[in-house]
Amino acid sequence: MTTRFENGIVITLGEKNRVLYNATVVTDSEWITAVGAAGEMKRRFPQAESVDCSGKVVLPGFICTHHHFYSTMARGMSIPGEPAANFVQILERLWWKVDRALDEQDILLSAQLPLLDCIRNGTTTVIDHHASPSFRDGSLDLIENAVRQAGIRASLCYEVSDRNIPAGGVAENERFIKKVGKGDGQIAAMLGLHASFTLSDATLEQCVGIARQAGVGCHIHVAEDLADRQDSLSRYKLPVVNRLDRLGLTGEKSIFVHCVHIDESEMDILAATNTAVVHNPESNMNNAVGVTPLLKLLKKGVLVGLGTDGMGSDMLVQMRCAYLLHRLANHDPRVAFLEAPQLLLQNNALIAQRQFGLPLGEIAEGRPADLAILDYQPPTPLSEANFLGHLIFGLVDATVDTTVCRGKILMQGKKILSMDEERLAARSRELAPQMWKRLQEL
Ligand SMILES: [Zn+2]
């Protein structure tokens, strides 16, 4: 089916970003087939369905390169005992209980709810990291089904860790990676791992063997807290990145999440091996773990993307958080204006391309038909030259009206079409207290 998304302000992004007024994006099936002046597109594609985008800005769909769908049901839950005083306690008292308390129904719903959020926020591609030790085998299939129903793209993996049983989750990754194979552009697979401090050399070697044979990357949390670095230094006499590099986890398909507590030599390894890093500023601030040396990483040529780490699915908010955090952390109001948007708009597209093999992140002929269409009437002139100012101070607060992924309209007029939001939220409100109760007994 051919569709004209017409009369909007189209911001193409890509190497030569263009801002086109009264413009139209034409999609055919899963691809963008033309971009140009509204009148001309109407003449060239008179039979196409039309979606009016006047008063709106059309951008490529947003990409989140690190998410945890499974964290959904923890929202509003009370945690017994004293508040966690550090990162390891946060894991032990909260997240390592949440994942164990999830049953089959919870896994499905706790994927569906953030998928709704993704659509609501124009996020059309997600790289997720899943854990549910009490219902592990087959859990990625449940999430895959939810993603397919929602209509966005997702790369999925299961979090391998030795913390419950040795090498827990290896088989689920291996099975799912084989099933997905080269992927169909909508679902991709990675090999998921928790973090250095919960993984033995033997488990890491086993995982690297599977990942290499299948040609997929490793998706692992790296030096999120100082505790991870200290553990690696004391047990292996190596910083975390060195340890993981020695065991073969680095590489251009791999994603090292966080990298808060790394030194210069570790940054050099990341750059030399072309390993992607994903920065999650809101999560780092929430867990009070420290500040990723973002500007240094970028200066060394490391590809750094932007994720939410399960904090939400709104990537513009995450971008602005990165912008504010690095200005404050560097005590320098000259920085992060270019870098924070770069993580979201360019680097996330490059990281997603490595996973999906698709040229995401640009509105141009032949590119995937993934669009985020936002209500935004610029109060000052908007052009290529000042787009970032509008992005950071205006679009960040604009509401997404229409979300398109793989050429399908998933939300229009702020109504989600691919899923029943009301029913799913009601069901989740029913199941969450049961999950909380099971969690208290762990
Ligand atoms: Zn994470």
Short mmCIF file of C-alpha atoms and ligand atoms in Angstrom, two decimals:
data_model
loop_
_atom_site.label_atom_id
_atom_site.label_comp_id
_atom_site.label_asym_id
_atom_site.label_seq_id
_atom_site.Cartn_x
_atom_site.Cartn_y
_atom_site.Cartn_z
CA MET A 1 0.00 0.00 0.00
CA THR A 2 1.29 3.47 -0.92
CA THR A 3 0.78 6.33 1.54
CA ARG A 4 1.54 10.05 1.35
CA PHE A 5 2.37 11.62 4.70
CA GLU A 6 1.83 15.13 3.44
CA ASN A 7 2.05 18.85 4.20
CA GLY A 8 4.38 18.51 7.20
CA ILE A 9 7.80 19.89 8.04
CA VAL A 10 10.07 16.96 7.13
CA ILE A 11 13.43 16.77 8.90
CA THR A 12 15.38 14.17 6.97
CA LEU A 13 18.44 13.77 9.26
CA GLY A 14 21.21 11.68 7.68
CA GLU A 15 24.57 13.02 6.54
CA LYS A 16 23.03 16.03 4.85
CA ASN A 17 20.13 16.94 7.10
CA ARG A 18 17.41 18.89 5.26
CA VAL A 19 14.40 20.70 6.71
CA LEU A 20 11.60 20.68 4.11
CA TYR A 21 8.47 22.77 4.57
CA ASN A 22 5.09 21.67 3.19
CA ALA A 23 6.71 18.40 2.24
CA THR A 24 5.53 14.84 1.77
CA VAL A 25 7.04 11.45 2.57
CA VAL A 26 5.72 8.65 0.36
CA THR A 27 5.91 5.11 1.66
CA ASP A 28 5.22 1.88 -0.18
CA SER A 29 4.99 -1.26 1.91
CA GLU A 30 8.02 -1.20 4.28
CA TRP A 31 10.06 1.47 2.46
CA ILE A 32 10.19 5.19 1.78
CA THR A 33 9.83 5.64 -1.98
CA ALA A 34 9.96 9.43 -2.34
CA VAL A 35 10.39 12.65 -0.36
CA GLY A 36 9.59 16.08 -1.79
CA ALA A 37 7.25 19.04 -2.19
CA ALA A 38 3.64 18.19 -1.30
CA GLY A 39 2.22 19.31 -4.68
CA GLU A 40 4.71 17.31 -6.70
CA MET A 41 4.22 14.17 -4.59
CA LYS A 42 0.46 14.44 -5.03
CA ARG A 43 0.90 14.61 -8.81
CA ARG A 44 3.33 11.69 -8.85
CA PHE A 45 1.37 9.48 -6.44
CA PRO A 46 -2.30 10.43 -6.94
CA GLN A 47 -3.63 7.02 -5.94
CA ALA A 48 -1.81 6.90 -2.58
CA GLU A 49 -3.67 7.08 0.71
CA SER A 50 -3.07 10.45 2.29
CA VAL A 51 -2.28 11.32 5.91
CA ASP A 52 -2.31 15.05 6.61
CA CYS A 53 0.72 16.18 8.61
CA SER A 54 0.11 19.93 8.60
CA GLY A 55 1.13 21.52 11.90
CA LYS A 56 3.47 18.60 12.45
CA VAL A 57 7.13 17.70 12.16
CA VAL A 58 8.09 14.40 10.51
CA LEU A 59 11.25 12.72 11.79
CA PRO A 60 12.71 9.22 11.39
CA GLY A 61 11.38 6.91 14.12
CA PHE A 62 13.49 7.05 17.28
CA ILE A 63 15.82 4.24 18.33
CA CYS A 64 16.55 3.00 21.87
CA THR A 65 19.73 0.94 22.05
CA HIS A 66 19.32 -0.38 25.61
CA HIS A 67 16.01 -1.17 27.28
CA HIS A 68 14.61 -3.62 29.84
CA PHE A 69 10.96 -4.26 29.02
CA TYR A 70 10.71 -6.61 32.01
CA SER A 71 11.07 -3.82 34.56
CA THR A 72 7.53 -2.51 33.88
CA MET A 73 5.70 -4.10 36.79
CA ALA A 74 8.08 -2.69 39.39
CA ARG A 75 6.45 0.72 38.93
CA GLY A 76 4.90 1.86 42.22
CA MET A 77 5.96 -1.27 44.10
CA SER A 78 7.11 -0.84 47.69
CA ILE A 79 10.37 -2.52 48.65
CA PRO A 80 10.58 -3.91 52.18
CA GLY A 81 13.41 -3.01 54.54
CA GLU A 82 15.85 -0.14 54.56
CA PRO A 83 16.31 1.75 51.27
CA ALA A 84 19.13 0.34 49.16
CA ALA A 85 22.27 2.34 49.91
CA ASN A 86 24.31 1.36 46.85
CA PHE A 87 24.08 -0.18 43.39
CA VAL A 88 24.65 -3.80 44.45
CA GLN A 89 21.90 -3.47 47.06
CA ILE A 90 19.57 -2.03 44.39
CA LEU A 91 20.17 -5.18 42.34
CA GLU A 92 19.84 -7.55 45.29
CA ARG A 93 16.77 -5.96 46.86
CA LEU A 94 14.93 -4.92 43.71
CA TRP A 95 15.90 -6.13 40.25
CA TRP A 96 17.12 -9.64 41.12
CA LYS A 97 13.80 -10.18 42.88
CA VAL A 98 11.67 -8.59 40.17
CA ASP A 99 13.10 -10.85 37.48
CA ARG A 100 12.65 -13.99 39.63
CA ALA A 101 9.03 -13.08 40.45
CA LEU A 102 7.96 -12.81 36.80
CA ASP A 103 5.79 -15.61 35.45
CA GLU A 104 4.70 -16.30 31.90
CA GLN A 105 1.77 -13.87 31.88
CA ASP A 106 3.86 -11.12 33.51
CA ILE A 107 6.60 -11.43 30.89
CA LEU A 108 4.14 -10.93 28.06
CA LEU A 109 2.40 -7.98 29.71
CA SER A 110 5.59 -6.38 30.89
CA ALA A 111 6.71 -6.37 27.26
CA GLN A 112 3.38 -5.15 25.90
CA LEU A 113 3.15 -2.12 28.21
CA PRO A 114 6.54 -0.60 27.30
CA LEU A 115 5.85 -1.42 23.65
CA LEU A 116 2.77 0.79 23.95
CA ASP A 117 5.03 3.46 25.43
CA CYS A 118 7.46 3.09 22.55
CA ILE A 119 4.68 3.64 20.02
CA ARG A 120 3.33 6.58 22.05
CA ASN A 121 6.78 8.19 21.97
CA GLY A 122 7.64 7.44 18.35
CA THR A 123 10.30 4.87 19.30
CA THR A 124 10.25 2.34 16.48
CA THR A 125 13.41 0.31 17.14
CA VAL A 126 14.55 -1.11 20.48
CA ILE A 127 17.47 -3.23 21.62
CA ASP A 128 16.15 -5.04 24.70
CA HIS A 129 17.83 -7.03 27.48
CA HIS A 130 15.56 -9.54 29.22
CA ALA A 131 15.72 -11.58 32.46
CA SER A 132 13.13 -13.92 34.02
CA PRO A 133 14.88 -16.87 35.74
CA SER A 134 11.62 -18.50 36.91
CA PHE A 135 10.31 -18.67 33.34
CA ARG A 136 13.42 -18.61 31.22
CA ASP A 137 13.09 -21.04 28.33
CA GLY A 138 10.79 -19.64 25.71
CA SER A 139 10.64 -16.20 27.34
CA LEU A 140 12.17 -14.52 24.27
CA ASP A 141 9.42 -16.02 22.09
CA LEU A 142 6.79 -14.34 24.28
CA ILE A 143 8.53 -10.99 23.83
CA GLU A 144 9.00 -11.59 20.10
CA ASN A 145 5.25 -12.18 19.74
CA ALA A 146 4.50 -8.98 21.65
CA VAL A 147 6.92 -7.01 19.43
CA ARG A 148 5.39 -8.42 16.25
CA GLN A 149 1.90 -7.55 17.47
CA ALA A 150 3.00 -4.02 18.43
CA GLY A 151 4.62 -3.61 15.01
CA ILE A 152 7.98 -2.06 15.95
CA ARG A 153 11.47 -3.56 15.51
CA ALA A 154 13.41 -5.16 18.36
CA SER A 155 16.67 -6.96 18.93
CA LEU A 156 16.21 -9.38 21.83
CA CYS A 157 18.50 -11.28 24.16
CA TYR A 158 18.39 -13.07 27.51
CA GLU A 159 20.61 -11.99 30.40
CA VAL A 160 23.10 -14.81 31.10
CA SER A 161 24.45 -14.81 34.64
CA ASP A 162 25.99 -17.26 37.11
CA ARG A 163 24.15 -15.69 40.02
CA ASN A 164 21.22 -18.19 40.21
CA ILE A 165 22.68 -21.23 38.48
CA PRO A 166 25.95 -21.52 36.54
CA ALA A 167 25.56 -20.21 32.98
CA GLY A 168 21.83 -19.59 33.47
CA GLY A 169 20.22 -18.43 30.24
CA VAL A 170 22.86 -19.61 27.77
CA ALA A 171 20.51 -22.15 26.19
CA GLU A 172 17.71 -19.60 25.79
CA ASN A 173 20.04 -17.23 23.92
CA GLU A 174 21.43 -20.02 21.77
CA ARG A 175 17.97 -21.29 20.87
CA PHE A 176 16.62 -17.85 20.04
CA ILE A 177 19.70 -16.78 18.05
CA LYS A 178 19.36 -19.94 15.92
CA LYS A 179 15.65 -19.34 15.44
CA VAL A 180 16.08 -15.71 14.36
CA GLY A 181 19.05 -16.46 12.10
CA LYS A 182 19.89 -13.46 9.96
CA GLY A 183 16.62 -11.83 11.03
CA ASP A 184 13.78 -10.43 8.96
CA GLY A 185 14.38 -6.73 9.62
CA GLN A 186 11.84 -6.70 12.43
CA ILE A 187 13.35 -9.10 14.96
CA ALA A 188 17.07 -9.55 15.58
CA ALA A 189 19.00 -11.38 18.30
CA MET A 190 22.08 -10.74 20.39
CA LEU A 191 23.79 -12.74 23.11
CA GLY A 192 22.79 -11.13 26.41
CA LEU A 193 24.98 -11.14 29.50
CA HIS A 194 24.51 -9.49 32.85
CA ALA A 195 27.88 -8.07 33.91
CA SER A 196 31.47 -9.06 34.60
CA PHE A 197 30.92 -9.43 38.36
CA THR A 198 28.24 -12.12 37.94
CA LEU A 199 29.98 -14.08 35.15
CA SER A 200 32.84 -16.57 35.37
CA ASP A 201 35.50 -16.91 32.68
CA ALA A 202 34.06 -20.29 31.73
CA THR A 203 30.56 -18.87 31.15
CA LEU A 204 31.92 -15.91 29.21
CA GLU A 205 34.01 -18.22 27.00
CA GLN A 206 30.99 -20.40 26.32
CA CYS A 207 28.91 -17.35 25.35
CA VAL A 208 31.62 -15.91 23.09
CA GLY A 209 31.83 -19.26 21.29
CA ILE A 210 28.09 -19.22 20.57
CA ALA A 211 28.05 -15.56 19.56
CA ARG A 212 31.02 -15.94 17.20
CA GLN A 213 29.63 -19.02 15.52
CA ALA A 214 26.29 -17.27 14.93
CA GLY A 215 27.87 -13.93 13.96
CA VAL A 216 25.99 -11.97 16.64
CA GLY A 217 27.28 -9.48 19.18
CA CYS A 218 27.33 -9.59 22.99
CA HIS A 219 25.08 -7.17 24.90
CA ILE A 220 26.48 -6.69 28.41
CA HIS A 221 26.49 -4.16 31.26
CA VAL A 222 30.03 -2.86 31.78
CA ALA A 223 31.40 -1.00 34.82
CA GLU A 224 28.02 0.49 35.63
CA ASP A 225 29.09 0.83 39.25
CA LEU A 226 32.53 1.02 40.83
CA ALA A 227 31.78 -2.39 42.39
CA ASP A 228 32.05 -4.07 38.95
CA ARG A 229 35.49 -2.53 38.34
CA GLN A 230 36.72 -3.41 41.84
CA ASP A 231 35.52 -7.01 41.48
CA SER A 232 37.33 -7.42 38.17
CA LEU A 233 40.52 -5.82 39.48
CA SER A 234 40.60 -7.94 42.61
CA ARG A 235 39.61 -11.29 41.08
CA TYR A 236 41.15 -11.07 37.61
CA LYS A 237 43.77 -8.30 38.06
CA LEU A 238 42.27 -6.54 35.05
CA PRO A 239 39.79 -3.69 34.54
CA VAL A 240 36.41 -4.85 33.19
CA VAL A 241 36.91 -3.89 29.52
CA ASN A 242 40.35 -5.54 29.45
CA ARG A 243 38.90 -8.71 30.94
CA LEU A 244 36.03 -8.83 28.46
CA ASP A 245 38.34 -8.01 25.55
CA ARG A 246 40.75 -10.78 26.53
CA LEU A 247 37.84 -13.23 26.51
CA GLY A 248 36.65 -12.03 23.09
CA LEU A 249 33.49 -10.05 23.88
CA THR A 250 34.56 -6.84 22.14
CA GLY A 251 33.77 -6.20 18.50
CA GLU A 252 31.61 -4.06 16.28
CA LYS A 253 28.44 -6.05 16.82
CA SER A 254 28.79 -5.95 20.61
CA ILE A 255 27.20 -3.42 22.94
CA PHE A 256 28.93 -2.47 26.20
CA VAL A 257 26.27 -0.71 28.28
CA HIS A 258 27.13 2.15 30.67
CA CYS A 259 30.98 2.14 30.86
CA VAL A 260 30.82 4.60 33.77
CA HIS A 261 33.91 3.39 35.66
CA ILE A 262 36.48 2.84 32.93
CA ASP A 263 39.95 4.29 32.46
CA GLU A 264 41.73 5.66 29.39
CA SER A 265 43.25 2.32 28.42
CA GLU A 266 39.79 0.72 28.45
CA MET A 267 38.49 3.53 26.22
CA ASP A 268 41.33 2.83 23.79
CA ILE A 269 40.31 -0.83 23.63
CA LEU A 270 36.70 0.14 22.91
CA ALA A 271 37.85 2.44 20.11
CA ALA A 272 40.33 -0.04 18.63
CA THR A 273 37.80 -2.89 18.60
CA ASN A 274 34.95 -0.67 17.31
CA THR A 275 32.78 -1.83 20.22
CA ALA A 276 29.62 0.24 20.72
CA VAL A 277 28.87 1.80 24.11
CA VAL A 278 25.35 2.75 25.21
CA HIS A 279 24.90 5.62 27.64
CA ASN A 280 21.83 5.71 29.91
CA PRO A 281 21.93 9.05 31.73
CA GLU A 282 18.60 8.85 33.57
CA SER A 283 19.35 5.38 34.91
CA ASN A 284 22.86 6.38 36.01
CA MET A 285 21.43 9.38 37.86
CA ASN A 286 18.63 7.29 39.39
CA ASN A 287 21.09 4.68 40.68
CA ALA A 288 23.63 7.35 41.64
CA VAL A 289 26.45 5.30 40.09
CA GLY A 290 28.42 8.12 38.49
CA VAL A 291 28.83 9.84 35.13
CA THR A 292 29.95 8.07 31.95
CA PRO A 293 33.00 9.86 30.47
CA LEU A 294 30.95 10.60 27.36
CA LEU A 295 32.99 13.44 25.89
CA LYS A 296 36.25 11.51 26.26
CA LEU A 297 34.74 8.40 24.68
CA LEU A 298 33.49 10.40 21.70
CA LYS A 299 36.83 12.17 21.36
CA LYS A 300 38.56 8.80 21.17
CA GLY A 301 36.21 7.77 18.38
CA VAL A 302 34.06 5.30 20.34
CA LEU A 303 30.56 4.86 18.91
CA VAL A 304 28.30 5.83 21.83
CA GLY A 305 24.52 5.47 21.63
CA LEU A 306 21.67 6.31 23.96
CA GLY A 307 19.36 4.00 25.90
CA THR A 308 16.80 4.19 28.66
CA ASP A 309 17.86 1.12 30.68
CA GLY A 310 14.16 0.49 31.33
CA MET A 311 13.50 3.96 32.78
CA GLY A 312 11.02 4.67 29.98
CA SER A 313 10.71 4.72 26.21
CA ASP A 314 10.86 8.46 25.44
CA MET A 315 14.14 9.01 23.64
CA LEU A 316 13.86 12.79 23.33
CA VAL A 317 13.65 13.07 27.12
CA GLN A 318 16.70 10.81 27.40
CA MET A 319 18.58 12.99 24.90
CA ARG A 320 17.84 16.13 26.87
CA CYS A 321 18.87 14.40 30.09
CA ALA A 322 22.26 13.59 28.50
CA TYR A 323 22.56 17.21 27.37
CA LEU A 324 21.91 18.57 30.87
CA LEU A 325 23.95 15.96 32.73
CA HIS A 326 27.16 16.48 30.76
CA ARG A 327 26.94 20.26 30.94
CA LEU A 328 26.66 20.06 34.71
CA ALA A 329 29.21 17.27 35.15
CA ASN A 330 31.80 19.13 33.04
CA HIS A 331 30.92 22.51 34.58
CA ASP A 332 30.92 23.75 30.99
CA PRO A 333 27.94 25.33 29.21
CA ARG A 334 29.70 24.90 25.84
CA VAL A 335 29.47 21.10 25.70
CA ALA A 336 26.86 18.42 24.88
CA PHE A 337 24.79 20.60 22.52
CA LEU A 338 26.10 18.60 19.57
CA GLU A 339 26.95 15.41 21.39
CA ALA A 340 23.62 14.56 23.07
CA PRO A 341 21.64 14.76 19.78
CA GLN A 342 24.45 12.88 18.03
CA LEU A 343 23.99 9.89 20.34
CA LEU A 344 20.28 9.70 19.62
CA LEU A 345 20.06 10.68 15.97
CA GLN A 346 23.26 9.38 14.37
CA ASN A 347 24.93 6.89 16.67
CA ASN A 348 21.81 4.94 17.63
CA ALA A 349 21.07 4.52 13.92
CA LEU A 350 24.59 3.17 13.34
CA ILE A 351 24.30 0.75 16.26
CA ALA A 352 20.87 -0.43 15.07
CA GLN A 353 22.24 -0.90 11.55
CA ARG A 354 24.79 -3.33 12.95
CA GLN A 355 21.96 -5.38 14.48
CA PHE A 356 19.27 -5.20 11.81
CA GLY A 357 21.33 -4.64 8.65
CA LEU A 358 19.01 -1.76 7.72
CA PRO A 359 19.86 1.88 6.94
CA LEU A 360 17.69 3.30 9.72
CA GLY A 361 17.63 6.90 10.96
CA GLU A 362 17.06 8.91 7.78
CA ILE A 363 14.08 9.97 5.72
CA ALA A 364 15.17 9.30 2.14
CA GLU A 365 14.20 7.17 -0.81
CA GLY A 366 15.02 3.52 -0.20
CA ARG A 367 15.17 3.86 3.58
CA PRO A 368 12.89 1.92 5.97
CA ALA A 369 9.49 3.54 6.44
CA ASP A 370 9.82 4.32 10.16
CA LEU A 371 8.46 7.74 11.13
CA ALA A 372 7.71 9.76 14.26
CA ILE A 373 5.28 12.59 13.50
CA LEU A 374 5.06 15.21 16.25
CA ASP A 375 2.72 18.16 16.89
CA TYR A 376 5.06 21.10 16.56
CA GLN A 377 4.47 24.57 15.19
CA PRO A 378 7.88 26.24 15.47
CA PRO A 379 7.54 29.53 17.37
CA THR A 380 10.74 30.82 15.71
CA PRO A 381 12.22 30.03 12.28
CA LEU A 382 13.37 26.40 12.03
CA SER A 383 16.10 25.43 9.57
CA GLU A 384 18.97 23.00 9.14
CA ALA A 385 21.21 25.54 10.88
CA ASN A 386 19.23 25.73 14.13
CA PHE A 387 17.45 22.37 14.18
CA LEU A 388 19.31 21.22 17.30
CA GLY A 389 18.03 24.22 19.27
CA HIS A 390 14.46 23.27 18.33
CA LEU A 391 15.18 19.62 19.17
CA ILE A 392 16.58 20.27 22.64
CA PHE A 393 14.24 23.09 23.71
CA GLY A 394 11.05 22.50 21.72
CA LEU A 395 10.57 19.08 20.14
CA VAL A 396 11.54 17.43 23.42
CA ASP A 397 8.18 18.59 24.81
CA ALA A 398 6.15 18.01 21.64
CA THR A 399 3.56 15.23 21.59
CA VAL A 400 3.93 12.42 19.10
CA ASP A 401 0.72 12.25 17.05
CA THR A 402 1.51 9.48 14.58
CA THR A 403 3.97 6.60 14.66
CA VAL A 404 4.83 4.56 11.58
CA CYS A 405 7.05 1.47 11.50
CA ARG A 406 7.74 -0.77 8.50
CA GLY A 407 5.23 1.38 6.61
CA LYS A 408 2.38 0.54 9.00
CA ILE A 409 0.61 3.26 10.96
CA LEU A 410 0.82 2.06 14.59
CA MET A 411 -0.62 5.24 16.13
CA GLN A 412 -2.62 8.02 14.51
CA GLY A 413 -4.22 11.04 16.15
CA LYS A 414 -2.54 9.79 19.38
CA LYS A 415 -4.64 6.60 19.26
CA ILE A 416 -2.62 3.40 19.28
CA LEU A 417 -4.02 1.15 16.57
CA SER A 418 -1.95 -2.02 16.88
CA MET A 419 -2.69 -2.80 20.55
CA ASP A 420 -5.54 -2.36 23.01
CA GLU A 421 -3.99 0.01 25.53
CA GLU A 422 -6.91 0.12 27.96
CA ARG A 423 -7.30 -3.64 28.21
CA LEU A 424 -3.56 -4.28 28.63
CA ALA A 425 -3.11 -1.65 31.34
CA ALA A 426 -6.15 -2.99 33.22
CA ARG A 427 -4.79 -6.54 33.04
CA SER A 428 -1.38 -5.39 34.23
CA ARG A 429 -2.95 -3.58 37.20
CA GLU A 430 -4.58 -6.92 38.11
CA LEU A 431 -1.44 -9.03 37.77
CA ALA A 432 1.15 -6.62 39.23
CA PRO A 433 -0.02 -6.96 42.88
CA GLN A 434 0.26 -10.76 42.56
CA MET A 435 3.79 -10.39 41.23
CA TRP A 436 4.63 -7.99 44.09
CA LYS A 437 3.32 -10.57 46.59
CA ARG A 438 5.47 -13.36 45.12
CA LEU A 439 8.43 -10.99 45.24
CA GLN A 440 7.97 -10.30 48.98
CA GLU A 441 8.26 -14.06 49.61
CA LEU A 442 11.60 -14.42 47.78
ZN ZN B 1 20.52 -2.32 31.68
#
